[in-house]
Amino acid sequence: MSFLQDPSFFTMGMWSIGAGAIGAAALALILANTDVFLAKPQKATLEYLEDIDLKTLEKEPMTFKAKALWENNGAVIMAVRRPGCFLCREEAADLSSLKPKLDELGIPLYAVVKEQVKTEVKDFQPYFKGEIFLDEKKKFYGPERRKMMFMGFVRLGVWYNFFRARSGGFSGNLEGEGFILGGVFVVGPGKQGILLEHREKEFGDKVNLVSVLEAARKIKPQTSASEKK
């Protein structure tokens, strides 16, 4: 048992434990930056989206079915993760830059939020050039809601998104729930269906604007009965 009295034995053991801990931490960091632990999004059906209850943001809110947003002309809809988030404000501004082209196509731009906290929606409106509605049951964030918790803060992609938005002059706050991931939809009128469904996979994972326009150009406006005659 003389080796127990040898200081080098304990030093070697401590180095082994330390190296193992560093290796485990490195492996965890690598895995956190892959899609291994990310919740896989479940695609929404048109029927699912049509049946969602939305509310207007007036003092006396009106409740209506979401299909009213795209029933006649289709629509581009942003499901906002958190209005006070500077990454969400960046994406809202990006989508709003498409509004002149969407207006030419006759396609409205909308957003839904999952809660009203203080003046967060009002403060979000300068970044978003469309109407905003409340989705209290968070249906646009489903059918299966996905969350990104603190793992998001060790993802290199998220940090890149942080720096990109900050360098673009966007700022925000920490008000409200911000872990349930959002997305963007392009929906055609009537039964044309969902033409684009972008699900945010991490904080600041923006939709591709070219893809939004390509999907919007596929929209075929509904023809009224009088026009058919």
Coordinates of C-alpha atoms in Angstrom, one line a residue:
M1 CA 0.0 0.0 0.0
S2 CA 3.0 2.2 -0.3
F3 CA 1.5 3.9 -3.4
L4 CA -1.1 5.5 -1.1
Q5 CA 1.7 7.4 0.6
D6 CA 3.1 8.6 -2.8
P7 CA 1.9 12.3 -3.4
S8 CA 2.3 11.8 -7.1
F9 CA -0.4 9.2 -7.1
F10 CA -3.0 11.7 -5.7
T11 CA -1.7 14.4 -8.1
M12 CA -2.2 12.0 -11.0
G13 CA -5.7 11.2 -9.8
M14 CA -6.7 14.8 -9.5
W15 CA -5.4 15.5 -13.0
S16 CA -7.4 12.6 -14.3
I17 CA -10.6 13.8 -12.6
G18 CA -10.0 17.3 -13.9
A19 CA -9.3 16.2 -17.4
G20 CA -12.5 14.0 -17.3
A21 CA -14.6 17.0 -16.2
I22 CA -13.2 19.2 -18.9
G23 CA -13.8 16.5 -21.5
A24 CA -17.4 16.1 -20.4
A25 CA -18.0 19.8 -20.4
A26 CA -16.5 20.1 -23.9
L27 CA -18.7 17.2 -25.1
A28 CA -21.8 18.9 -23.6
L29 CA -20.9 22.2 -25.3
I30 CA -20.4 20.4 -28.7
L31 CA -23.8 18.6 -28.3
A32 CA -25.5 21.8 -27.3
N33 CA -24.5 23.3 -30.6
T34 CA -26.0 20.5 -32.6
D35 CA -29.7 19.8 -33.2
V36 CA -29.5 16.6 -31.1
F37 CA -31.4 18.1 -28.1
L38 CA -33.6 20.4 -30.0
A39 CA -37.3 19.6 -29.9
K40 CA -38.5 18.7 -33.4
P41 CA -41.4 20.9 -34.6
Q42 CA -44.7 19.3 -35.4
K43 CA -46.2 20.6 -38.7
A44 CA -49.5 22.4 -38.4
T45 CA -52.4 21.6 -40.6
L46 CA -54.6 24.2 -42.3
E47 CA -57.5 22.8 -40.2
Y48 CA -55.6 23.3 -37.0
L49 CA -54.7 26.9 -37.9
E50 CA -58.2 27.8 -39.1
D51 CA -59.8 26.9 -35.7
I52 CA -57.5 29.1 -33.6
D53 CA -59.3 31.8 -31.5
L54 CA -57.7 35.2 -31.8
K55 CA -58.5 38.4 -30.0
T56 CA -58.2 42.0 -31.1
L57 CA -56.2 44.3 -28.9
E58 CA -58.9 46.9 -28.4
K59 CA -60.3 48.0 -25.0
E60 CA -63.3 45.8 -25.8
P61 CA -61.6 42.9 -27.6
M62 CA -63.4 40.9 -30.3
T63 CA -62.8 37.1 -30.6
F64 CA -62.6 35.6 -34.1
K65 CA -61.3 32.5 -35.9
A66 CA -57.8 32.8 -37.4
K67 CA -59.0 31.7 -40.8
A68 CA -60.5 35.2 -41.2
L69 CA -57.0 36.5 -41.6
W70 CA -56.3 34.7 -44.9
E71 CA -59.7 33.5 -46.1
N72 CA -59.9 35.8 -49.1
N73 CA -56.4 37.0 -49.9
G74 CA -54.0 34.8 -48.0
A75 CA -51.6 36.2 -45.4
V76 CA -48.1 36.4 -43.9
I77 CA -48.3 35.8 -40.2
M78 CA -45.5 36.1 -37.6
A79 CA -45.9 34.3 -34.3
V80 CA -43.9 36.5 -32.0
R81 CA -41.9 34.8 -29.3
R82 CA -41.7 37.9 -27.1
P83 CA -42.5 41.5 -28.3
G84 CA -39.8 43.0 -26.0
C85 CA -37.0 40.7 -27.4
F86 CA -34.6 42.6 -29.6
L87 CA -34.2 39.5 -31.8
C88 CA -38.0 39.4 -32.4
R89 CA -38.0 43.1 -33.1
E90 CA -35.3 42.6 -35.7
E91 CA -37.3 39.9 -37.5
A92 CA -40.4 42.1 -37.3
A93 CA -38.5 44.9 -39.0
D94 CA -37.2 42.5 -41.6
L95 CA -40.7 41.2 -42.4
S96 CA -42.0 44.8 -42.5
S97 CA -39.5 45.6 -45.2
L98 CA -41.5 43.3 -47.4
K99 CA -44.7 45.2 -46.9
P100 CA -44.6 47.3 -50.0
K101 CA -44.2 44.1 -52.1
L102 CA -46.8 42.3 -50.2
D103 CA -49.2 45.3 -50.7
E104 CA -48.6 45.1 -54.4
L105 CA -49.6 41.4 -54.3
G106 CA -52.6 42.3 -52.1
I107 CA -51.4 40.1 -49.3
P108 CA -51.7 41.4 -45.7
L109 CA -49.1 41.1 -43.0
Y110 CA -50.1 40.1 -39.5
A111 CA -48.6 39.1 -36.2
V112 CA -49.9 37.2 -33.2
V113 CA -48.6 37.5 -29.6
K114 CA -49.2 35.1 -26.7
E115 CA -49.7 37.7 -24.0
Q116 CA -50.1 41.4 -23.2
V117 CA -47.6 42.6 -20.7
K118 CA -47.6 46.3 -19.8
T119 CA -46.9 48.3 -23.0
E120 CA -44.9 45.6 -24.7
V121 CA -47.2 45.2 -27.7
K122 CA -47.4 49.0 -28.2
D123 CA -43.7 49.3 -28.0
F124 CA -43.4 46.5 -30.6
Q125 CA -45.6 48.2 -33.1
P126 CA -42.9 50.6 -34.5
Y127 CA -41.0 47.5 -35.7
F128 CA -44.0 45.7 -37.2
K129 CA -46.0 47.3 -40.0
G130 CA -49.1 45.1 -39.7
E131 CA -52.0 44.4 -37.4
I132 CA -51.3 42.4 -34.2
F133 CA -53.7 40.0 -32.5
L134 CA -53.6 38.0 -29.2
D135 CA -53.4 34.2 -29.2
E136 CA -54.1 33.5 -25.5
K137 CA -54.1 29.8 -25.9
K138 CA -50.7 29.9 -27.8
K139 CA -52.0 27.8 -30.6
F140 CA -49.9 29.4 -33.3
Y141 CA -46.9 28.2 -31.3
G142 CA -48.0 24.6 -31.6
P143 CA -49.5 22.0 -32.3
E144 CA -46.7 21.0 -30.0
R145 CA -45.1 23.9 -28.2
R146 CA -41.3 23.9 -28.2
K147 CA -39.2 25.7 -25.7
M148 CA -35.6 26.7 -25.6
M149 CA -34.4 27.2 -22.1
F150 CA -30.9 28.1 -20.9
M151 CA -29.3 25.8 -23.4
G152 CA -29.8 28.7 -25.8
F153 CA -27.2 30.7 -24.1
V154 CA -24.4 28.2 -24.9
R155 CA -25.3 27.9 -28.6
L156 CA -22.9 29.8 -30.9
G157 CA -25.7 30.5 -33.4
V158 CA -27.7 32.3 -30.7
W159 CA -24.7 34.5 -29.8
Y160 CA -24.1 35.2 -33.5
N161 CA -27.8 36.3 -33.6
F162 CA -27.3 38.5 -30.5
F163 CA -24.4 40.3 -32.1
R164 CA -26.1 40.7 -35.5
A165 CA -29.2 42.3 -33.9
R166 CA -27.2 44.5 -31.6
S167 CA -25.0 45.7 -34.4
G168 CA -28.1 46.5 -36.3
G169 CA -29.2 48.9 -33.6
F170 CA -32.0 46.8 -32.0
S171 CA -32.6 46.8 -28.3
G172 CA -35.2 45.3 -26.0
N173 CA -36.0 44.2 -22.5
L174 CA -36.8 41.1 -20.4
E175 CA -40.5 41.5 -19.9
G176 CA -42.8 38.6 -20.6
E177 CA -42.4 34.9 -21.5
G178 CA -39.7 34.3 -24.0
F179 CA -38.9 30.6 -24.0
I180 CA -41.7 29.3 -26.2
L181 CA -40.4 29.5 -29.8
G182 CA -42.2 31.4 -32.5
G183 CA -42.4 31.2 -36.2
V184 CA -43.7 32.6 -39.5
F185 CA -46.5 31.3 -41.8
V186 CA -47.5 32.1 -45.3
V187 CA -51.1 30.8 -45.8
G188 CA -53.1 30.8 -49.0
P189 CA -56.8 31.8 -49.2
G190 CA -59.6 29.3 -48.9
K191 CA -58.2 25.8 -49.0
Q192 CA -54.9 26.6 -50.8
G193 CA -53.1 25.7 -47.6
I194 CA -49.9 26.5 -45.8
L195 CA -47.3 27.6 -48.3
L196 CA -44.5 28.3 -45.9
E197 CA -44.1 27.3 -42.2
H198 CA -40.9 28.5 -40.5
R199 CA -40.4 27.3 -37.0
E200 CA -37.8 29.1 -34.9
K201 CA -35.2 26.5 -33.8
E202 CA -33.3 28.8 -31.5
F203 CA -33.4 32.4 -30.3
G204 CA -33.1 34.7 -33.3
D205 CA -33.5 32.0 -36.0
K206 CA -35.1 34.3 -38.6
V207 CA -37.2 33.3 -41.6
N208 CA -35.6 33.6 -45.0
L209 CA -37.2 36.7 -46.6
V210 CA -36.7 35.4 -50.2
S211 CA -38.7 32.2 -49.2
V212 CA -41.5 34.4 -47.8
L213 CA -41.8 36.3 -51.0
E214 CA -41.6 33.1 -53.1
A215 CA -44.4 31.6 -51.1
A216 CA -46.5 34.8 -51.2
R217 CA -46.2 34.9 -55.0
K218 CA -47.8 31.5 -55.1
I219 CA -51.0 32.8 -53.4
K220 CA -54.0 32.7 -55.6
P221 CA -56.7 35.1 -54.4
Q222 CA -60.2 33.7 -54.0
T223 CA -62.6 34.6 -56.8
S224 CA -66.0 35.7 -55.7
A225 CA -69.2 34.1 -57.0
S226 CA -70.1 37.4 -58.9
E227 CA -66.7 37.4 -60.6
K228 CA -67.1 33.8 -61.7
K229 CA -70.3 34.9 -63.6

